[in-house]
């Protein structure tokens, strides 16, 4: 049995590694060991509960007012002794969080091979998204097996000098997680959504939290939502991030608008169901950019750059930044122009086919034990 430690710290990481953990559990030759930093706490726990995953180690590092330095040092110091005690054959990290980088560095210090799920995403701008872009680049330097989700991400790695023999394109595990979750049709998890399935209005689902939008950008998002709230045939649903920076910018702008429903963050099961109910997704989330196309939903991304250009090229995602005028214009265009809506809703999803976990486990076997190289995902 090969012991594989899977490290996660945030809700997005947990969503994307959960199907990998379940796949490792079912494999006859792997034993998963789950370590969480709890860089996020409540939202992380919701995902672990949904997938019935109980961590083998929980650092519980979340602290009020924590800085990026705090998260990095606490995760690194906490993971070191666990790695020394468990001595896994490989460490799996996912994506681009501070936990991802700290987990990869801790494993490297113990000379344990790092496997990077969702490797190779790039914007080219070190401050957008911040700090994720640099977390990705640093993790690449520490990685032994790179598992990019798309051929575009693979090309980014090769351009940076990564050995192609250490790269396997898997598709994105978020699609596997989404299929698993949608099949179970979870409750929404908030009484404010009880009647939403029978509501005749179109639904705009909004999420926003990115650090690079804090300040004027987040305030502009609030102004855009206030203007869109004048449309009585549109229901705006905003599961708002717990960060006070986000709430202080958004809540005053939408206060008093009865067409705006602001709720606490949903569990992943309820959020996946809400994405399925929505007509348009307005977001700065990386995961929603990948999930929306699988559900046939147009996605407007409130960022100036994206490390996921494939869906922009396919036509299902459009960048609108945090300019209030552009946000309002593009949402209204989707509401008013049926042909434009259909062109975005029917675009092919370039991110996965639901078999990313299968390829991930096959790539682990190939890397650790010389098993056959898996057939790679092609968008």
mmCIF file with all atom_site columns, N, CA and C in Angstrom, residues 60-122:
data_model
loop_
_atom_site.group_PDB
_atom_site.id
_atom_site.type_symbol
_atom_site.label_atom_id
_atom_site.label_alt_id
_atom_site.label_comp_id
_atom_site.label_asym_id
_atom_site.label_entity_id
_atom_site.label_seq_id
_atom_site.pdbx_PDB_ins_code
_atom_site.Cartn_x
_atom_site.Cartn_y
_atom_site.Cartn_z
_atom_site.occupancy
_atom_site.B_iso_or_equiv
_atom_site.pdbx_formal_charge
_atom_site.auth_seq_id
_atom_site.auth_comp_id
_atom_site.auth_asym_id
_atom_site.auth_atom_id
_atom_site.pdbx_PDB_model_num
ATOM 1   N N  . UNK A 1 60  ? -5.976 23.368 12.390  1.00 0.00 ? 60  UNK A N  1
ATOM 2   C CA . UNK A 1 60  ? -6.879 24.390 12.929  1.00 0.00 ? 60  UNK A CA 1
ATOM 3   C C  . UNK A 1 60  ? -6.163 25.731 13.115  1.00 0.00 ? 60  UNK A C  1
ATOM 4   N N  . UNK A 1 61  ? -5.553 26.227 12.035  1.00 0.00 ? 61  UNK A N  1
ATOM 5   C CA . UNK A 1 61  ? -4.707 27.419 12.157  1.00 0.00 ? 61  UNK A CA 1
ATOM 6   C C  . UNK A 1 61  ? -5.468 28.728 12.055  1.00 0.00 ? 61  UNK A C  1
ATOM 7   N N  . UNK A 1 62  ? -6.765 28.697 11.698  1.00 0.00 ? 62  UNK A N  1
ATOM 8   C CA . UNK A 1 62  ? -7.499 29.940 11.511  1.00 0.00 ? 62  UNK A CA 1
ATOM 9   C C  . UNK A 1 62  ? -7.455 30.796 12.778  1.00 0.00 ? 62  UNK A C  1
ATOM 10  N N  . UNK A 1 63  ? -7.145 32.082 12.590  1.00 0.00 ? 63  UNK A N  1
ATOM 11  C CA . UNK A 1 63  ? -7.097 33.022 13.710  1.00 0.00 ? 63  UNK A CA 1
ATOM 12  C C  . UNK A 1 63  ? -7.641 34.368 13.241  1.00 0.00 ? 63  UNK A C  1
ATOM 13  N N  . UNK A 1 64  ? -8.287 35.125 14.119  1.00 0.00 ? 64  UNK A N  1
ATOM 14  C CA . UNK A 1 64  ? -8.823 36.435 13.722  1.00 0.00 ? 64  UNK A CA 1
ATOM 15  C C  . UNK A 1 64  ? -7.723 37.343 13.191  1.00 0.00 ? 64  UNK A C  1
ATOM 16  N N  . UNK A 1 65  ? -8.025 38.007 12.082  1.00 0.00 ? 65  UNK A N  1
ATOM 17  C CA . UNK A 1 65  ? -7.087 38.971 11.527  1.00 0.00 ? 65  UNK A CA 1
ATOM 18  C C  . UNK A 1 65  ? -5.814 38.368 10.977  1.00 0.00 ? 65  UNK A C  1
ATOM 19  N N  . UNK A 1 66  ? -5.828 37.086 10.635  1.00 0.00 ? 66  UNK A N  1
ATOM 20  C CA . UNK A 1 66  ? -4.593 36.431 10.188  1.00 0.00 ? 66  UNK A CA 1
ATOM 21  C C  . UNK A 1 66  ? -4.092 37.045 8.882   1.00 0.00 ? 66  UNK A C  1
ATOM 22  N N  . UNK A 1 67  ? -2.770 37.145 8.787   1.00 0.00 ? 67  UNK A N  1
ATOM 23  C CA . UNK A 1 67  ? -2.126 37.642 7.578   1.00 0.00 ? 67  UNK A CA 1
ATOM 24  C C  . UNK A 1 67  ? -1.642 36.469 6.747   1.00 0.00 ? 67  UNK A C  1
ATOM 25  N N  . UNK A 1 68  ? -1.222 36.749 5.530   1.00 0.00 ? 68  UNK A N  1
ATOM 26  C CA . UNK A 1 68  ? -0.653 35.697 4.685   1.00 0.00 ? 68  UNK A CA 1
ATOM 27  C C  . UNK A 1 68  ? 0.598  35.107 5.330   1.00 0.00 ? 68  UNK A C  1
ATOM 28  N N  . UNK A 1 69  ? 1.378  35.932 5.987   1.00 0.00 ? 69  UNK A N  1
ATOM 29  C CA . UNK A 1 69  ? 2.564  35.433 6.689   1.00 0.00 ? 69  UNK A CA 1
ATOM 30  C C  . UNK A 1 69  ? 2.165  34.485 7.810   1.00 0.00 ? 69  UNK A C  1
ATOM 31  N N  . UNK A 1 70  ? 1.130  34.847 8.554   1.00 0.00 ? 70  UNK A N  1
ATOM 32  C CA . UNK A 1 70  ? 0.645  33.979 9.633   1.00 0.00 ? 70  UNK A CA 1
ATOM 33  C C  . UNK A 1 70  ? 0.236  32.620 9.088   1.00 0.00 ? 70  UNK A C  1
ATOM 34  N N  . UNK A 1 71  ? -0.557 32.620 8.009   1.00 0.00 ? 71  UNK A N  1
ATOM 35  C CA . UNK A 1 71  ? -1.043 31.358 7.438   1.00 0.00 ? 71  UNK A CA 1
ATOM 36  C C  . UNK A 1 71  ? 0.132  30.507 6.961   1.00 0.00 ? 71  UNK A C  1
ATOM 37  N N  . UNK A 1 72  ? 1.078  31.138 6.289   1.00 0.00 ? 72  UNK A N  1
ATOM 38  C CA . UNK A 1 72  ? 2.224  30.398 5.746   1.00 0.00 ? 72  UNK A CA 1
ATOM 39  C C  . UNK A 1 72  ? 3.051  29.767 6.851   1.00 0.00 ? 72  UNK A C  1
ATOM 40  N N  . UNK A 1 73  ? 3.400  30.541 7.853   1.00 0.00 ? 73  UNK A N  1
ATOM 41  C CA . UNK A 1 73  ? 4.291  30.016 8.896   1.00 0.00 ? 73  UNK A CA 1
ATOM 42  C C  . UNK A 1 73  ? 3.601  28.968 9.757   1.00 0.00 ? 73  UNK A C  1
ATOM 43  N N  . UNK A 1 74  ? 2.316  29.194 10.087  1.00 0.00 ? 74  UNK A N  1
ATOM 44  C CA . UNK A 1 74  ? 1.622  28.220 10.927  1.00 0.00 ? 74  UNK A CA 1
ATOM 45  C C  . UNK A 1 74  ? 1.404  26.904 10.179  1.00 0.00 ? 74  UNK A C  1
ATOM 46  N N  . UNK A 1 75  ? 1.085  26.992 8.887   1.00 0.00 ? 75  UNK A N  1
ATOM 47  C CA . UNK A 1 75  ? 0.899  25.774 8.107   1.00 0.00 ? 75  UNK A CA 1
ATOM 48  C C  . UNK A 1 75  ? 2.218  25.012 7.962   1.00 0.00 ? 75  UNK A C  1
ATOM 49  N N  . UNK A 1 76  ? 3.282  25.729 7.682   1.00 0.00 ? 76  UNK A N  1
ATOM 50  C CA . UNK A 1 76  ? 4.581  25.090 7.492   1.00 0.00 ? 76  UNK A CA 1
ATOM 51  C C  . UNK A 1 76  ? 5.057  24.423 8.779   1.00 0.00 ? 76  UNK A C  1
ATOM 52  N N  . UNK A 1 77  ? 4.942  25.120 9.880   1.00 0.00 ? 77  UNK A N  1
ATOM 53  C CA . UNK A 1 77  ? 5.379  24.557 11.163  1.00 0.00 ? 77  UNK A CA 1
ATOM 54  C C  . UNK A 1 77  ? 4.508  23.381 11.596  1.00 0.00 ? 77  UNK A C  1
ATOM 55  N N  . UNK A 1 78  ? 3.212  23.450 11.286  1.00 0.00 ? 78  UNK A N  1
ATOM 56  C CA . UNK A 1 78  ? 2.318  22.375 11.688  1.00 0.00 ? 78  UNK A CA 1
ATOM 57  C C  . UNK A 1 78  ? 2.460  21.126 10.848  1.00 0.00 ? 78  UNK A C  1
ATOM 58  N N  . UNK A 1 79  ? 2.715  21.293 9.562   1.00 0.00 ? 79  UNK A N  1
ATOM 59  C CA . UNK A 1 79  ? 2.798  20.136 8.660   1.00 0.00 ? 79  UNK A CA 1
ATOM 60  C C  . UNK A 1 79  ? 4.109  19.377 8.804   1.00 0.00 ? 79  UNK A C  1
ATOM 61  N N  . UNK A 1 80  ? 5.178  20.065 9.160   1.00 0.00 ? 80  UNK A N  1
ATOM 62  C CA . UNK A 1 80  ? 6.482  19.408 9.257   1.00 0.00 ? 80  UNK A CA 1
ATOM 63  C C  . UNK A 1 80  ? 6.476  18.178 10.145  1.00 0.00 ? 80  UNK A C  1
ATOM 64  N N  . UNK A 1 81  ? 6.040  18.277 11.416  1.00 0.00 ? 81  UNK A N  1
ATOM 65  C CA . UNK A 1 81  ? 6.044  17.103 12.292  1.00 0.00 ? 81  UNK A CA 1
ATOM 66  C C  . UNK A 1 81  ? 5.127  15.975 11.809  1.00 0.00 ? 81  UNK A C  1
ATOM 67  N N  . UNK A 1 82  ? 4.011  16.330 11.163  1.00 0.00 ? 82  UNK A N  1
ATOM 68  C CA . UNK A 1 82  ? 3.106  15.296 10.650  1.00 0.00 ? 82  UNK A CA 1
ATOM 69  C C  . UNK A 1 82  ? 3.779  14.521 9.526   1.00 0.00 ? 82  UNK A C  1
ATOM 70  N N  . UNK A 1 83  ? 4.449  15.218 8.653   1.00 0.00 ? 83  UNK A N  1
ATOM 71  C CA . UNK A 1 83  ? 5.159  14.546 7.558   1.00 0.00 ? 83  UNK A CA 1
ATOM 72  C C  . UNK A 1 83  ? 6.280  13.659 8.088   1.00 0.00 ? 83  UNK A C  1
ATOM 73  N N  . UNK A 1 84  ? 6.985  14.146 9.090   1.00 0.00 ? 84  UNK A N  1
ATOM 74  C CA . UNK A 1 84  ? 8.049  13.332 9.687   1.00 0.00 ? 84  UNK A CA 1
ATOM 75  C C  . UNK A 1 84  ? 7.496  12.056 10.299  1.00 0.00 ? 84  UNK A C  1
ATOM 76  N N  . UNK A 1 85  ? 6.340  12.147 10.947  1.00 0.00 ? 85  UNK A N  1
ATOM 77  C CA . UNK A 1 85  ? 5.761  10.980 11.619  1.00 0.00 ? 85  UNK A CA 1
ATOM 78  C C  . UNK A 1 85  ? 5.153  9.995  10.636  1.00 0.00 ? 85  UNK A C  1
ATOM 79  N N  . UNK A 1 86  ? 4.506  10.490 9.590   1.00 0.00 ? 86  UNK A N  1
ATOM 80  C CA . UNK A 1 86  ? 3.759  9.614  8.689   1.00 0.00 ? 86  UNK A CA 1
ATOM 81  C C  . UNK A 1 86  ? 4.599  9.102  7.523   1.00 0.00 ? 86  UNK A C  1
ATOM 82  N N  . UNK A 1 87  ? 5.569  9.866  7.084   1.00 0.00 ? 87  UNK A N  1
ATOM 83  C CA . UNK A 1 87  ? 6.442  9.492  5.960   1.00 0.00 ? 87  UNK A CA 1
ATOM 84  C C  . UNK A 1 87  ? 5.644  8.950  4.770   1.00 0.00 ? 87  UNK A C  1
ATOM 85  N N  . UNK A 1 88  ? 4.735  9.740  4.205   1.00 0.00 ? 88  UNK A N  1
ATOM 86  C CA . UNK A 1 88  ? 3.968  9.266  3.049   1.00 0.00 ? 88  UNK A CA 1
ATOM 87  C C  . UNK A 1 88  ? 4.867  9.089  1.823   1.00 0.00 ? 88  UNK A C  1
ATOM 88  N N  . UNK A 1 89  ? 4.382  8.309  0.877   1.00 0.00 ? 89  UNK A N  1
ATOM 89  C CA . UNK A 1 89  ? 5.115  8.108  -0.375  1.00 0.00 ? 89  UNK A CA 1
ATOM 90  C C  . UNK A 1 89  ? 4.967  9.294  -1.311  1.00 0.00 ? 89  UNK A C  1
ATOM 91  N N  . UNK A 1 90  ? 3.913  10.081 -1.122  1.00 0.00 ? 90  UNK A N  1
ATOM 92  C CA . UNK A 1 90  ? 3.703  11.283 -1.935  1.00 0.00 ? 90  UNK A CA 1
ATOM 93  C C  . UNK A 1 90  ? 2.779  12.220 -1.163  1.00 0.00 ? 90  UNK A C  1
ATOM 94  N N  . UNK A 1 91  ? 2.865  13.508 -1.492  1.00 0.00 ? 91  UNK A N  1
ATOM 95  C CA . UNK A 1 91  ? 1.981  14.524 -0.918  1.00 0.00 ? 91  UNK A CA 1
ATOM 96  C C  . UNK A 1 91  ? 1.238  15.194 -2.059  1.00 0.00 ? 91  UNK A C  1
ATOM 97  N N  . UNK A 1 92  ? -0.078 15.226 -1.957  1.00 0.00 ? 92  UNK A N  1
ATOM 98  C CA . UNK A 1 92  ? -0.917 15.864 -2.966  1.00 0.00 ? 92  UNK A CA 1
ATOM 99  C C  . UNK A 1 92  ? -1.372 17.230 -2.442  1.00 0.00 ? 92  UNK A C  1
ATOM 100 N N  . UNK A 1 93  ? -1.096 18.269 -3.222  1.00 0.00 ? 93  UNK A N  1
ATOM 101 C CA . UNK A 1 93  ? -1.629 19.592 -2.944  1.00 0.00 ? 93  UNK A CA 1
ATOM 102 C C  . UNK A 1 93  ? -2.452 20.023 -4.150  1.00 0.00 ? 93  UNK A C  1
ATOM 103 N N  . UNK A 1 94  ? -3.331 20.987 -3.942  1.00 0.00 ? 94  UNK A N  1
ATOM 104 C CA . UNK A 1 94  ? -4.258 21.372 -5.006  1.00 0.00 ? 94  UNK A CA 1
ATOM 105 C C  . UNK A 1 94  ? -4.276 22.882 -5.184  1.00 0.00 ? 94  UNK A C  1
ATOM 106 N N  . UNK A 1 95  ? -4.154 23.307 -6.421  1.00 0.00 ? 95  UNK A N  1
ATOM 107 C CA . UNK A 1 95  ? -4.464 24.679 -6.760  1.00 0.00 ? 95  UNK A CA 1
ATOM 108 C C  . UNK A 1 95  ? -3.448 25.714 -6.361  1.00 0.00 ? 95  UNK A C  1
ATOM 109 N N  . UNK A 1 96  ? -3.900 26.734 -5.614  1.00 0.00 ? 96  UNK A N  1
ATOM 110 C CA . UNK A 1 96  ? -3.114 27.965 -5.542  1.00 0.00 ? 96  UNK A CA 1
ATOM 111 C C  . UNK A 1 96  ? -3.195 28.696 -4.212  1.00 0.00 ? 96  UNK A C  1
ATOM 112 N N  . UNK A 1 97  ? -3.648 28.044 -3.154  1.00 0.00 ? 97  UNK A N  1
ATOM 113 C CA . UNK A 1 97  ? -3.774 28.754 -1.884  1.00 0.00 ? 97  UNK A CA 1
ATOM 114 C C  . UNK A 1 97  ? -2.439 28.812 -1.153  1.00 0.00 ? 97  UNK A C  1
ATOM 115 N N  . UNK A 1 98  ? -2.423 29.558 -0.061  1.00 0.00 ? 98  UNK A N  1
ATOM 116 C CA . UNK A 1 98  ? -1.231 29.595 0.772   1.00 0.00 ? 98  UNK A CA 1
ATOM 117 C C  . UNK A 1 98  ? -0.953 28.225 1.378   1.00 0.00 ? 98  UNK A C  1
ATOM 118 N N  . UNK A 1 99  ? -2.008 27.485 1.705   1.00 0.00 ? 99  UNK A N  1
ATOM 119 C CA . UNK A 1 99  ? -1.836 26.101 2.165   1.00 0.00 ? 99  UNK A CA 1
ATOM 120 C C  . UNK A 1 99  ? -1.157 25.249 1.105   1.00 0.00 ? 99  UNK A C  1
ATOM 121 N N  . UNK A 1 100 ? -1.517 25.454 -0.155  1.00 0.00 ? 100 UNK A N  1
ATOM 122 C CA . UNK A 1 100 ? -0.903 24.697 -1.253  1.00 0.00 ? 100 UNK A CA 1
ATOM 123 C C  . UNK A 1 100 ? 0.612  24.890 -1.263  1.00 0.00 ? 100 UNK A C  1
ATOM 124 N N  . UNK A 1 101 ? 1.026  26.152 -1.242  1.00 0.00 ? 101 UNK A N  1
ATOM 125 C CA . UNK A 1 101 ? 2.460  26.443 -1.271  1.00 0.00 ? 101 UNK A CA 1
ATOM 126 C C  . UNK A 1 101 ? 3.158  25.926 -0.024  1.00 0.00 ? 101 UNK A C  1
ATOM 127 N N  . UNK A 1 102 ? 2.567  26.170 1.154   1.00 0.00 ? 102 UNK A N  1
ATOM 128 C CA . UNK A 1 102 ? 3.203  25.725 2.396   1.00 0.00 ? 102 UNK A CA 1
ATOM 129 C C  . UNK A 1 102 ? 3.277  24.205 2.456   1.00 0.00 ? 102 UNK A C  1
ATOM 130 N N  . UNK A 1 103 ? 2.226  23.534 1.992   1.00 0.00 ? 103 UNK A N  1
ATOM 131 C CA . UNK A 1 103 ? 2.235  22.075 1.982   1.00 0.00 ? 103 UNK A CA 1
ATOM 132 C C  . UNK A 1 103 ? 3.302  21.521 1.060   1.00 0.00 ? 103 UNK A C  1
ATOM 133 N N  . UNK A 1 104 ? 3.449  22.125 -0.105  1.00 0.00 ? 104 UNK A N  1
ATOM 134 C CA . UNK A 1 104 ? 4.476  21.674 -1.047  1.00 0.00 ? 104 UNK A CA 1
ATOM 135 C C  . UNK A 1 104 ? 5.875  21.909 -0.477  1.00 0.00 ? 104 UNK A C  1
ATOM 136 N N  . UNK A 1 105 ? 6.082  23.061 0.161   1.00 0.00 ? 105 UNK A N  1
ATOM 137 C CA . UNK A 1 105 ? 7.396  23.360 0.725   1.00 0.00 ? 105 UNK A CA 1
ATOM 138 C C  . UNK A 1 105 ? 7.723  22.414 1.885   1.00 0.00 ? 105 UNK A C  1
ATOM 139 N N  . UNK A 1 106 ? 6.733  22.142 2.740   1.00 0.00 ? 106 UNK A N  1
ATOM 140 C CA . UNK A 1 106 ? 6.954  21.218 3.855   1.00 0.00 ? 106 UNK A CA 1
ATOM 141 C C  . UNK A 1 106 ? 7.322  19.826 3.351   1.00 0.00 ? 106 UNK A C  1
ATOM 142 N N  . UNK A 1 107 ? 6.645  19.371 2.298   1.00 0.00 ? 107 UNK A N  1
ATOM 143 C CA . UNK A 1 107 ? 6.961  18.056 1.735   1.00 0.00 ? 107 UNK A CA 1
ATOM 144 C C  . UNK A 1 107 ? 8.354  18.053 1.099   1.00 0.00 ? 107 UNK A C  1
ATOM 145 N N  . UNK A 1 108 ? 8.676  19.132 0.398   1.00 0.00 ? 108 UNK A N  1
ATOM 146 C CA . UNK A 1 108 ? 10.001 19.228 -0.221  1.00 0.00 ? 108 UNK A CA 1
ATOM 147 C C  . UNK A 1 108 ? 11.098 19.160 0.831   1.00 0.00 ? 108 UNK A C  1
ATOM 148 N N  . UNK A 1 109 ? 10.900 19.836 1.952   1.00 0.00 ? 109 UNK A N  1
ATOM 149 C CA . UNK A 1 109 ? 11.898 19.801 3.018   1.00 0.00 ? 109 UNK A CA 1
ATOM 150 C C  . UNK A 1 109 ? 12.115 18.389 3.548   1.00 0.00 ? 109 UNK A C  1
ATOM 151 N N  . UNK A 1 110 ? 11.087 17.528 3.443   1.00 0.00 ? 110 UNK A N  1
ATOM 152 C CA . UNK A 1 110 ? 11.208 16.137 3.896   1.00 0.00 ? 110 UNK A CA 1
ATOM 153 C C  . UNK A 1 110 ? 11.602 15.188 2.751   1.00 0.00 ? 110 UNK A C  1
ATOM 154 N N  . UNK A 1 111 ? 11.900 15.757 1.574   1.00 0.00 ? 111 UNK A N  1
ATOM 155 C CA . UNK A 1 111 ? 12.262 14.975 0.386   1.00 0.00 ? 111 UNK A CA 1
ATOM 156 C C  . UNK A 1 111 ? 11.156 13.986 -0.002  1.00 0.00 ? 111 UNK A C  1
ATOM 157 N N  . UNK A 1 112 ? 9.927  14.423 0.127   1.00 0.00 ? 112 UNK A N  1
ATOM 158 C CA . UNK A 1 112 ? 8.767  13.627 -0.257  1.00 0.00 ? 112 UNK A CA 1
ATOM 159 C C  . UNK A 1 112 ? 8.217  14.207 -1.558  1.00 0.00 ? 112 UNK A C  1
ATOM 160 N N  . UNK A 1 113 ? 7.961  13.364 -2.578  1.00 0.00 ? 113 UNK A N  1
ATOM 161 C CA . UNK A 1 113 ? 7.480  13.878 -3.867  1.00 0.00 ? 113 UNK A CA 1
ATOM 162 C C  . UNK A 1 113 ? 6.165  14.640 -3.726  1.00 0.00 ? 113 UNK A C  1
ATOM 163 N N  . UNK A 1 114 ? 6.103  15.786 -4.376  1.00 0.00 ? 114 UNK A N  1
ATOM 164 C CA . UNK A 1 114 ? 4.901  16.618 -4.379  1.00 0.00 ? 114 UNK A CA 1
ATOM 165 C C  . UNK A 1 114 ? 4.131  16.378 -5.670  1.00 0.00 ? 114 UNK A C  1
ATOM 166 N N  . UNK A 1 115 ? 2.830  16.160 -5.538  1.00 0.00 ? 115 UNK A N  1
ATOM 167 C CA . UNK A 1 115 ? 1.929  16.000 -6.679  1.00 0.00 ? 115 UNK A CA 1
ATOM 168 C C  . UNK A 1 115 ? 0.989  17.201 -6.668  1.00 0.00 ? 115 UNK A C  1
ATOM 169 N N  . UNK A 1 116 ? 1.003  17.969 -7.749  1.00 0.00 ? 116 UNK A N  1
ATOM 170 C CA . UNK A 1 116 ? 0.228  19.214 -7.799  1.00 0.00 ? 116 UNK A CA 1
ATOM 171 C C  . UNK A 1 116 ? -0.985 19.017 -8.693  1.00 0.00 ? 116 UNK A C  1
ATOM 172 N N  . UNK A 1 117 ? -2.150 18.924 -8.068  1.00 0.00 ? 117 UNK A N  1
ATOM 173 C CA . UNK A 1 117 ? -3.411 18.847 -8.795  1.00 0.00 ? 117 UNK A CA 1
ATOM 174 C C  . UNK A 1 117 ? -3.813 20.256 -9.210  1.00 0.00 ? 117 UNK A C  1
ATOM 175 N N  . UNK A 1 118 ? -4.279 20.412 -10.445 1.00 0.00 ? 118 UNK A N  1
ATOM 176 C CA . UNK A 1 118 ? -4.612 21.706 -11.034 1.00 0.00 ? 118 UNK A CA 1
ATOM 177 C C  . UNK A 1 118 ? -3.356 22.563 -11.193 1.00 0.00 ? 118 UNK A C  1
ATOM 178 N N  . UNK A 1 119 ? -2.334 21.972 -11.751 1.00 0.00 ? 119 UNK A N  1
ATOM 179 C CA . UNK A 1 119 ? -1.061 22.657 -11.981 1.00 0.00 ? 119 UNK A CA 1
ATOM 180 C C  . UNK A 1 119 ? -1.113 23.465 -13.278 1.00 0.00 ? 119 UNK A C  1
ATOM 181 N N  . UNK A 1 120 ? -0.241 24.475 -13.357 1.00 0.00 ? 120 UNK A N  1
ATOM 182 C CA . UNK A 1 120 ? 0.022  25.152 -14.620 1.00 0.00 ? 120 UNK A CA 1
ATOM 183 C C  . UNK A 1 120 ? -0.880 26.311 -14.974 1.00 0.00 ? 120 UNK A C  1
ATOM 184 N N  . UNK A 1 121 ? -1.808 26.699 -14.101 1.00 0.00 ? 121 UNK A N  1
ATOM 185 C CA . UNK A 1 121 ? -2.638 27.855 -14.403 1.00 0.00 ? 121 UNK A CA 1
ATOM 186 C C  . UNK A 1 121 ? -1.813 29.121 -14.236 1.00 0.00 ? 121 UNK A C  1
ATOM 187 N N  . UNK A 1 122 ? -1.968 30.065 -15.163 1.00 0.00 ? 122 UNK A N  1
ATOM 188 C CA . UNK A 1 122 ? -1.187 31.299 -15.123 1.00 0.00 ? 122 UNK A CA 1
ATOM 189 C C  . UNK A 1 122 ? -1.990 32.465 -15.690 1.00 0.00 ? 122 UNK A C  1
#
